[in-house]
């Protein structure tokens, strides 16, 4: 990449920076700038989030929530990414958000940031894997209709197989994963292009421009007088999709020229996703064959649109594109979450930390990989009772957990002001308004996604039903009570934030002594 230092000098500077931050180089730096971009772009995955949660926006707001809602959320997410990127550039470590909050605000800030980040990472991995299972099951049903159904049990079995596959891939070396993510980025971009062309050329009829950009739909059960609230619920599709881009930061210890590449990888992943996602969503919405049919299809809304607007053969082709992209996405999300757990355990914050921070011969934190995979699988067990609500709750937990973790170090960066030491990439004086707007947006979406998603889920409602309840407040609140209470009762006495490794100083002195050190 133009402007990058020769490999040896780059490696020396990367390792020296990491040692100054307190850690030895344990993981392998096999990722370049594009690979770092690719992992966040893959986790955002417009061919996963946009398609698997399309029905959430179509039911709650309709095309307006899909098109304008996407641009609204995308614009604010770019600002959030920029605010995070500045801090990531200053402190490129696998702990990322947790490490930043600890250094800028102290152990308590780091503790809460780390746990929200970890819970959000598990939830988003689970939601991605379950969403891909919906599409994979639909594809298998087209191939083997006599053997594979599309009920919640069939989807869960497929989901389990996907988790096992992605677990196996993540036990391989980071060089293999870097290549997969690079391939994934190109697959996503070319895949969106192919699907858009198919949806523009093959259907004999399309919806009008007015439908795509001005039509409103309220299938939420809430009154039309509360449409702005309904529209807000529909933003979950966009906000859930454009998340997980902290992956660039979690992979920083495995990225060359990390101080700059991590920041740019994060920002460009969001920008590219907003552009490609908008094009994809507009094409899908133009192809809507029948509004009521889409509403009735629920979580299979996009599959219904593709099948009815084209034919089974074209639908099968587009499903193959989407399913492969979604498999890439889940694999990358598991990678990112496992690195976060490894780093958090390295600083003794997770029970059994000695086990989770262990690195195998191929320098992969295998136990953390296994732990994230198993926990994500378990989180989706409730979908066996209600697939739609279970998936919606999973996406809500992912958004709330991750974005709270995003907000805390940004708040601390604002508080630090001129005392903050920038890295290779900085917002300069613009950090004040960019970071402030980013935090305000996060506060809005976190409150919004804690609210009931159905009138039957409002406590005290005449037709109240537990299967319609938004369990996100219960799960997020329960987690907060659990790790908050743990901190107050015990962890505050022993948790001191990032633990500087004893060997870090001597290793740093060796690097600074001269160029004779081998890499």
Coordinates of C-alpha atoms in Angstrom, one line a residue:
X1 CA 0.0 0.0 0.0
X2 CA 1.5 3.4 -1.0
X3 CA 3.0 5.3 1.9
X4 CA 3.6 2.3 4.1
X5 CA 7.0 1.8 5.6
X6 CA 9.1 -1.3 4.6
X7 CA 7.9 -4.4 6.3
X8 CA 10.7 -4.7 8.8
X9 CA 10.5 -1.1 10.0
X10 CA 6.7 -1.3 10.1
X11 CA 6.9 -4.4 12.3
X12 CA 9.4 -2.7 14.6
X13 CA 7.1 0.3 15.1
X14 CA 4.0 -1.8 15.6
X15 CA 5.6 -4.0 18.2
X16 CA 7.2 -1.0 20.0
X17 CA 3.8 0.8 20.2
X18 CA 2.2 -2.3 21.6
X19 CA 4.9 -2.8 24.1
X20 CA 4.5 0.9 25.2
X21 CA 0.8 0.0 25.8
X22 CA 2.0 -2.8 28.0
X23 CA 1.7 -6.0 25.9
X24 CA 4.1 -8.3 24.2
X25 CA 3.5 -9.3 20.5
X26 CA 1.8 -12.7 21.0
X27 CA -0.6 -12.7 18.1
X28 CA 0.7 -12.7 14.5
X29 CA 0.6 -9.6 12.4
X30 CA -0.6 -11.0 9.1
X31 CA -3.3 -8.4 8.2
X32 CA -2.7 -5.5 5.9
X33 CA -4.8 -2.4 5.7
X34 CA -7.3 -3.9 3.2
X35 CA -7.7 -7.1 5.4
X36 CA -8.4 -4.9 8.4
X37 CA -11.1 -3.0 6.4
X38 CA -12.4 -6.3 5.1
X39 CA -13.2 -7.8 8.5
X40 CA -15.4 -4.9 9.6
X41 CA -17.0 -4.6 6.1
X42 CA -17.6 -8.4 6.4
X43 CA -19.2 -8.2 9.8
X44 CA -21.4 -5.2 8.8
X45 CA -22.3 -7.3 5.8
X46 CA -25.2 -5.7 3.9
X47 CA -25.9 -9.1 2.4
X48 CA -26.6 -10.4 5.9
X49 CA -28.1 -7.7 8.2
X50 CA -30.0 -5.8 5.5
X51 CA -31.6 -9.0 4.1
X52 CA -32.3 -11.0 7.3
X53 CA -33.8 -8.1 9.1
X54 CA -35.5 -6.4 6.1
X55 CA -38.9 -7.4 7.5
X56 CA -38.3 -5.4 10.7
X57 CA -38.2 -2.1 8.7
X58 CA -40.9 -3.1 6.2
X59 CA -43.4 -3.9 9.0
X60 CA -42.4 -0.8 11.0
X61 CA -42.4 2.1 8.7
X62 CA -42.3 0.4 5.3
X63 CA -40.2 1.7 2.4
X64 CA -39.6 5.0 4.1
X65 CA -38.0 3.3 7.0
X66 CA -35.9 1.2 4.6
X67 CA -34.5 3.9 2.3
X68 CA -34.5 7.1 4.3
X69 CA -34.0 5.2 7.6
X70 CA -30.9 3.6 6.1
X71 CA -29.4 6.9 5.1
X72 CA -30.2 8.4 8.5
X73 CA -28.7 5.6 10.5
X74 CA -25.7 5.4 8.1
X75 CA -24.8 9.0 8.4
X76 CA -24.8 8.9 12.2
X77 CA -22.8 5.6 12.2
X78 CA -20.1 7.2 10.0
X79 CA -19.7 9.8 12.8
X80 CA -19.6 7.1 15.4
X81 CA -16.9 5.3 13.5
X82 CA -14.8 8.5 13.1
X83 CA -15.0 9.2 16.8
X84 CA -14.0 5.6 17.6
X85 CA -11.3 5.6 15.0
X86 CA -9.4 8.5 16.6
X87 CA -9.2 6.6 19.8
X88 CA -8.3 3.3 18.1
X89 CA -5.4 5.1 16.3
X90 CA -4.0 6.2 19.6
X91 CA -4.3 2.8 21.4
X92 CA -4.3 -0.1 18.8
X93 CA -4.8 -3.1 21.1
X94 CA -7.1 -6.2 20.8
X95 CA -8.9 -5.0 24.0
X96 CA -9.9 -1.9 22.0
X97 CA -12.9 -0.2 23.6
X98 CA -12.3 -1.8 27.0
X99 CA -8.6 -0.8 26.9
X100 CA -9.4 2.8 25.8
X101 CA -12.0 3.3 28.5
X102 CA -9.6 2.0 31.2
X103 CA -6.8 4.2 30.1
X104 CA -8.9 7.3 29.7
X105 CA -11.3 6.9 32.7
X106 CA -10.0 4.2 35.0
X107 CA -10.8 0.6 35.9
X108 CA -14.5 1.0 36.5
X109 CA -15.1 2.6 33.1
X110 CA -13.0 -0.2 31.5
X111 CA -14.9 -2.9 33.4
X112 CA -18.4 -1.8 32.2
X113 CA -17.2 -1.0 28.7
X114 CA -15.6 -4.4 28.4
X115 CA -18.6 -6.4 29.6
X116 CA -21.0 -4.5 27.3
X117 CA -18.6 -5.0 24.5
X118 CA -18.3 -8.7 25.2
X119 CA -22.1 -9.3 25.6
X120 CA -22.8 -7.2 22.4
X121 CA -20.1 -9.2 20.5
X122 CA -21.7 -12.5 21.6
X123 CA -25.2 -11.3 20.7
X124 CA -24.3 -9.9 17.3
X125 CA -22.5 -13.2 16.5
X126 CA -25.5 -15.2 17.5
X127 CA -27.9 -13.0 15.5
X128 CA -25.7 -13.1 12.4
X129 CA -25.5 -16.9 12.6
X130 CA -29.2 -17.3 13.1
X131 CA -30.1 -14.9 10.3
X132 CA -27.8 -16.8 7.9
X133 CA -29.5 -20.0 9.1
X134 CA -32.9 -18.6 7.9
X135 CA -31.5 -18.1 4.4
X136 CA -29.5 -21.3 4.3
X137 CA -32.6 -23.3 5.4
X138 CA -34.6 -21.6 2.6
X139 CA -31.9 -22.6 0.1
X140 CA -31.8 -26.2 1.3
X141 CA -35.6 -26.3 1.1
X142 CA -35.4 -25.4 -2.6
X143 CA -32.9 -28.1 -3.2
X144 CA -34.4 -30.8 -1.0
X145 CA -38.0 -29.9 -0.3
X146 CA -38.9 -33.5 0.8
X147 CA -36.1 -33.5 3.5
X148 CA -35.8 -29.9 4.7
X149 CA -38.6 -27.8 6.1
X150 CA -38.5 -24.1 7.0
X151 CA -39.9 -24.3 10.6
X152 CA -38.1 -23.0 13.6
X153 CA -36.7 -26.5 14.4
X154 CA -35.2 -26.9 10.9
X155 CA -33.7 -23.4 11.1
X156 CA -32.2 -24.1 14.5
X157 CA -30.6 -27.3 13.3
X158 CA -29.1 -25.4 10.3
X159 CA -28.0 -22.7 12.8
X160 CA -26.2 -25.3 14.9
X161 CA -24.3 -26.7 11.8
X162 CA -23.3 -23.1 10.8
X163 CA -21.9 -22.4 14.3
X164 CA -19.9 -25.6 14.2
X165 CA -18.5 -24.8 10.7
X166 CA -17.5 -21.2 11.7
X167 CA -15.9 -22.5 14.9
X168 CA -13.7 -24.9 12.9
X169 CA -12.6 -22.1 10.5
X170 CA -11.7 -19.8 13.5
X171 CA -9.4 -22.5 14.9
X172 CA -7.2 -21.9 11.8
X173 CA -4.4 -19.4 11.7
X174 CA -5.1 -15.6 11.3
X175 CA -3.4 -15.7 7.8
X176 CA -6.2 -18.0 6.6
X177 CA -8.8 -15.8 8.2
X178 CA -7.2 -12.7 6.7
X179 CA -7.5 -14.3 3.2
X180 CA -11.1 -15.3 3.9
X181 CA -12.0 -11.7 4.8
X182 CA -10.3 -10.2 1.8
X183 CA -12.2 -12.7 -0.4
X184 CA -15.3 -11.8 1.5
X185 CA -15.0 -8.1 0.8
X186 CA -14.8 -8.7 -2.9
X187 CA -17.6 -11.2 -2.7
X188 CA -19.9 -8.7 -1.0
X189 CA -19.2 -5.9 -3.4
X190 CA -19.6 -8.1 -6.5
X191 CA -22.6 -9.9 -5.0
X192 CA -24.5 -6.7 -4.4
X193 CA -23.8 -5.7 -8.0
X194 CA -25.1 -9.0 -9.4
X195 CA -28.3 -9.0 -7.2
X196 CA -29.0 -5.4 -8.1
X197 CA -28.7 -6.1 -11.9
X198 CA -30.9 -9.2 -11.6
X199 CA -33.6 -7.3 -9.7
X200 CA -33.5 -4.5 -12.2
X201 CA -33.6 -6.7 -15.3
X202 CA -35.5 -9.9 -14.6
X203 CA -38.8 -8.7 -12.9
X204 CA -41.5 -7.7 -15.5
X205 CA -42.9 -5.1 -13.1
X206 CA -41.4 -2.8 -10.5
X207 CA -42.7 -0.5 -7.8
X208 CA -42.8 3.2 -8.5
X209 CA -40.2 5.7 -7.2
X210 CA -43.0 7.1 -5.0
X211 CA -43.5 3.7 -3.4
X212 CA -39.8 3.2 -2.7
X213 CA -39.1 6.7 -1.2
X214 CA -42.5 7.8 0.2
X215 CA -44.6 4.8 1.0
X216 CA -45.3 4.2 4.7
X217 CA -46.5 1.0 6.3
X218 CA -47.6 0.4 9.9
X219 CA -48.0 -3.3 10.6
X220 CA -46.7 -3.0 14.1
X221 CA -50.1 -3.0 15.8
X222 CA -49.4 0.4 17.2
X223 CA -51.7 3.3 16.2
X224 CA -50.9 5.3 13.1
X225 CA -50.8 8.3 15.5
X226 CA -47.6 6.9 16.8
X227 CA -46.0 6.5 13.4
X228 CA -42.8 8.2 14.3
X229 CA -42.3 5.7 17.1
X230 CA -43.0 2.9 14.6
X231 CA -40.5 4.4 12.2
X232 CA -38.0 4.4 15.0
X233 CA -38.6 0.7 15.6
X234 CA -38.0 0.1 11.9
X235 CA -34.5 1.7 12.3
X236 CA -33.4 -1.5 14.0
X237 CA -32.8 -3.1 10.6
X238 CA -30.3 -0.4 9.7
X239 CA -28.7 0.0 13.1
X240 CA -28.3 -3.7 13.6
X241 CA -26.7 -4.0 10.2
X242 CA -24.2 -1.2 10.6
X243 CA -22.6 -2.5 13.7
X244 CA -19.6 -4.7 14.7
X245 CA -17.1 -2.4 13.0
X246 CA -15.1 -2.3 16.2
X247 CA -13.6 -5.5 14.7
X248 CA -11.0 -3.4 13.0
X249 CA -9.8 -2.3 16.4
X250 CA -10.0 -5.8 18.0
X251 CA -7.7 -7.1 15.1
X252 CA -5.2 -4.3 15.6
X253 CA -2.6 -6.5 17.2
X254 CA -2.7 -8.6 14.1
X255 CA -2.6 -5.7 11.6
X256 CA 0.5 -4.0 10.1
X257 CA 0.8 -0.2 10.5
X258 CA -2.0 -0.6 13.1
X259 CA -2.2 3.0 14.3
X260 CA -3.3 4.2 10.8
X261 CA -4.7 1.1 9.2
X262 CA -7.1 0.3 12.1
X263 CA -8.6 3.8 12.0
X264 CA -9.0 3.9 8.2
X265 CA -10.3 0.3 8.1
X266 CA -13.1 1.1 10.5
X267 CA -14.2 4.3 8.8
X268 CA -14.1 3.0 5.3
X269 CA -15.9 -0.2 6.2
X270 CA -18.9 1.9 7.4
X271 CA -18.8 4.3 4.4
X272 CA -18.6 1.5 1.9
X273 CA -21.4 -0.4 3.7
X274 CA -23.7 2.6 3.7
X275 CA -23.2 3.0 -0.1
X276 CA -23.6 -0.6 -1.0
X277 CA -26.4 -1.2 1.4
X278 CA -28.4 1.7 0.1
X279 CA -28.1 0.4 -3.5
X280 CA -29.1 -3.1 -2.4
X281 CA -32.1 -2.0 -0.4
X282 CA -33.5 0.3 -3.1
X283 CA -33.2 -2.6 -5.6
X284 CA -35.0 -5.0 -3.3
X285 CA -37.8 -2.6 -2.5
X286 CA -38.3 -1.7 -6.2
X287 CA -38.9 -5.5 -6.7
X288 CA -41.6 -5.9 -4.1
X289 CA -44.3 -7.9 -5.8
X290 CA -47.1 -7.6 -3.3
X291 CA -47.1 -5.6 0.0
X292 CA -49.4 -8.0 1.9
X293 CA -47.3 -11.0 0.7
X294 CA -44.1 -9.4 2.1
X295 CA -45.9 -8.7 5.4
X296 CA -47.1 -12.3 5.6
X297 CA -43.7 -13.7 4.8
X298 CA -42.2 -12.2 8.1
X299 CA -38.6 -13.2 8.5
X300 CA -38.6 -14.7 4.9
X301 CA -39.6 -11.3 3.4
X302 CA -36.6 -11.0 1.1
X303 CA -36.8 -14.6 0.0
X304 CA -40.5 -14.1 -0.9
X305 CA -39.6 -11.0 -2.9
X306 CA -36.9 -12.7 -4.8
X307 CA -39.0 -15.8 -5.6
X308 CA -42.1 -13.9 -6.6
X309 CA -40.4 -11.1 -8.5
X310 CA -38.1 -13.4 -10.5
X311 CA -38.4 -17.2 -10.5
X312 CA -37.1 -20.1 -8.5
X313 CA -33.9 -20.4 -10.5
X314 CA -32.9 -16.7 -10.1
X315 CA -34.0 -16.8 -6.4
X316 CA -31.8 -19.8 -5.8
X317 CA -28.8 -18.0 -7.5
X318 CA -29.3 -14.9 -5.3
X319 CA -29.7 -17.0 -2.2
X320 CA -26.4 -18.7 -2.9
X321 CA -24.7 -15.3 -3.1
X322 CA -26.3 -14.1 0.1
X323 CA -25.7 -17.4 2.1
X324 CA -22.0 -17.4 1.2
X325 CA -21.7 -13.8 2.2
X326 CA -23.5 -14.5 5.5
X327 CA -21.2 -17.4 6.3
X328 CA -18.2 -15.0 5.8
X329 CA -20.0 -12.5 8.1
X330 CA -20.6 -15.0 10.9
X331 CA -17.0 -16.3 10.7
X332 CA -15.6 -12.8 11.0
X333 CA -17.9 -11.8 13.9
X334 CA -16.7 -14.9 15.8
X335 CA -13.1 -13.9 15.1
X336 CA -13.6 -10.4 16.4
X337 CA -15.5 -11.4 19.6
X338 CA -13.0 -14.0 20.4
X339 CA -10.2 -11.5 20.3
X340 CA -12.1 -9.2 22.6
X341 CA -12.6 -12.1 25.1
X342 CA -8.9 -13.0 24.8
X343 CA -7.8 -9.4 25.6
X344 CA -10.3 -9.0 28.4
X345 CA -9.2 -12.3 29.9
X346 CA -5.5 -11.3 29.5
X347 CA -6.3 -8.6 32.1
X348 CA -8.1 -11.1 34.4
X349 CA -11.6 -9.7 34.0
X350 CA -13.4 -12.8 32.8
X351 CA -13.9 -15.8 35.2
X352 CA -11.5 -18.6 34.2
X353 CA -9.3 -16.0 32.5
X354 CA -6.2 -18.3 32.4
X355 CA -8.2 -20.6 30.2
X356 CA -9.5 -18.0 27.8
X357 CA -6.3 -16.1 27.3
X358 CA -4.4 -19.3 26.3
X359 CA -3.0 -19.1 22.8
X360 CA -2.4 -22.2 20.7
X361 CA 0.7 -23.0 18.6
X362 CA -0.8 -21.3 15.6
X363 CA -1.2 -18.2 17.9
X364 CA -5.0 -18.3 17.9
X365 CA -6.8 -17.9 21.2
X366 CA -8.6 -21.2 20.7
X367 CA -10.4 -21.4 24.0
X368 CA -11.9 -17.9 23.6
X369 CA -13.1 -18.9 20.1
X370 CA -14.8 -22.0 21.5
X371 CA -16.4 -20.0 24.4
X372 CA -17.9 -17.4 22.1
X373 CA -19.2 -20.0 19.7
X374 CA -20.9 -22.0 22.4
X375 CA -22.4 -18.9 24.2
X376 CA -23.7 -17.5 20.9
X377 CA -25.4 -20.8 20.1
X378 CA -27.0 -20.9 23.6
X379 CA -28.3 -17.4 23.2
X380 CA -30.5 -18.4 20.3
X381 CA -32.2 -21.4 22.0
X382 CA -35.3 -19.2 22.7
X383 CA -35.9 -19.0 19.0
X384 CA -37.2 -22.6 19.2
X385 CA -40.3 -21.1 20.9
X386 CA -40.6 -18.0 18.8
X387 CA -38.2 -17.4 16.0
X388 CA -39.3 -13.9 15.1
X389 CA -39.3 -12.4 18.6
X390 CA -36.1 -14.4 19.6
X391 CA -34.2 -13.0 16.6
X392 CA -35.5 -9.5 17.2
X393 CA -34.4 -9.6 20.8
X394 CA -31.0 -10.9 19.8
X395 CA -30.5 -8.0 17.4
X396 CA -31.6 -5.5 20.0
X397 CA -29.2 -6.9 22.6
X398 CA -26.4 -6.7 20.0
X399 CA -27.1 -3.1 19.1
X400 CA -27.6 -1.9 22.7
X401 CA -24.6 -3.8 24.1
X402 CA -22.2 -2.8 21.4
X403 CA -23.3 0.8 21.1
X404 CA -23.1 1.4 24.9
X405 CA -19.5 0.0 24.7
X406 CA -18.9 2.4 21.7
X407 CA -20.2 5.4 23.6
X408 CA -18.2 5.1 26.9
X409 CA -14.7 5.6 25.5
X410 CA -16.0 8.4 23.2
X411 CA -17.4 10.2 26.2
X412 CA -14.0 9.8 27.9
X413 CA -12.2 11.1 24.9
X414 CA -14.4 14.3 25.0
X415 CA -13.6 14.7 28.7
X416 CA -9.9 14.3 28.0
X417 CA -9.9 17.3 25.7
X418 CA -6.4 18.5 24.8
X419 CA -4.8 15.9 27.2
X420 CA -5.7 13.2 24.7
X421 CA -2.6 11.9 22.8
X422 CA -3.6 11.3 19.2
X423 CA -2.2 8.5 17.0
X424 CA -1.4 8.5 13.3
X425 CA -5.0 9.4 12.5
X426 CA -6.9 12.2 14.3
X427 CA -10.0 14.3 14.0
X428 CA -8.2 17.4 15.2
X429 CA -10.5 20.1 16.6
X430 CA -13.5 18.4 14.9
X431 CA -13.5 15.8 17.6
X432 CA -15.8 18.0 19.8
X433 CA -18.8 18.1 17.5
X434 CA -18.2 14.6 15.9
X435 CA -17.9 12.8 19.2
X436 CA -20.8 14.8 20.8
X437 CA -23.2 14.0 18.0
X438 CA -22.1 10.3 18.0
X439 CA -22.8 9.9 21.7
X440 CA -26.2 11.7 21.4
X441 CA -27.2 9.3 18.6
X442 CA -26.1 6.2 20.6
X443 CA -28.3 7.4 23.5
X444 CA -31.3 7.7 21.2
X445 CA -31.0 4.3 19.7
X446 CA -30.3 2.5 23.0
X447 CA -33.5 4.0 24.5
X448 CA -35.5 3.3 21.4
X449 CA -34.6 -0.4 21.2
X450 CA -35.4 -1.0 24.9
X451 CA -39.0 -0.1 24.2
X452 CA -41.8 -2.6 23.4
X453 CA -41.8 -3.9 19.8
X454 CA -45.5 -4.8 19.9
X455 CA -48.5 -3.4 21.7
X456 CA -49.1 -6.9 23.0
X457 CA -45.7 -6.7 24.7
X458 CA -46.6 -3.6 26.7
X459 CA -47.0 -4.6 30.4
X460 CA -50.6 -4.2 31.5
X461 CA -52.0 -4.2 28.0
X462 CA -55.4 -6.0 27.5
X463 CA -53.9 -8.5 25.1
X464 CA -50.5 -8.8 26.8
X465 CA -48.6 -11.9 25.7
X466 CA -45.1 -12.9 26.9
X467 CA -44.1 -14.1 23.5
X468 CA -44.5 -10.5 22.3
X469 CA -42.4 -9.0 25.0
X470 CA -39.1 -7.2 24.1
X471 CA -36.7 -9.1 26.4
X472 CA -33.8 -6.7 25.7
X473 CA -34.5 -4.6 28.8
X474 CA -34.6 -7.7 30.9
X475 CA -31.4 -9.3 29.4
X476 CA -29.4 -6.1 29.2
X477 CA -30.6 -4.9 32.6
X478 CA -29.9 -8.4 34.1
X479 CA -26.4 -8.3 32.7
X480 CA -25.8 -4.8 34.0
X481 CA -27.0 -5.9 37.5
X482 CA -24.8 -9.0 37.3
X483 CA -21.5 -7.5 36.3
X484 CA -22.3 -4.2 38.0
X485 CA -23.0 -6.0 41.3
X486 CA -20.0 -8.1 40.8
X487 CA -17.8 -5.0 40.4
X488 CA -19.2 -3.3 43.5
X489 CA -19.1 -6.4 45.7
X490 CA -15.7 -7.9 44.6
X491 CA -14.0 -6.7 41.3
X492 CA -13.4 -3.2 42.4
X493 CA -11.0 -4.5 45.1
X494 CA -8.9 -6.4 42.6
X495 CA -9.6 -5.3 39.1
X496 CA -7.1 -2.6 38.1
X497 CA -7.7 -2.4 34.4
X498 CA -5.1 -3.4 31.8
X499 CA -2.2 -5.4 33.3
X500 CA 1.2 -4.4 32.0
X501 CA 3.1 -7.5 31.2
X502 CA 6.4 -7.9 33.0
X503 CA 8.3 -8.6 29.8
X504 CA 7.0 -5.6 28.0
X505 CA 9.6 -3.1 29.2
X506 CA 12.6 -5.3 28.5
X507 CA 11.2 -6.1 25.1
X508 CA 10.7 -2.4 24.3
X509 CA 14.3 -1.6 25.4
X510 CA 15.5 -4.3 23.1
X511 CA 13.7 -2.8 20.1
X512 CA 14.9 0.7 20.9
X513 CA 18.5 -0.5 21.2
X514 CA 18.9 -1.0 17.5
X515 CA 18.0 -2.7 14.2
X516 CA 19.6 -6.0 15.0
X517 CA 16.4 -7.5 16.5
X518 CA 14.8 -10.1 14.3
X519 CA 11.2 -10.4 13.5

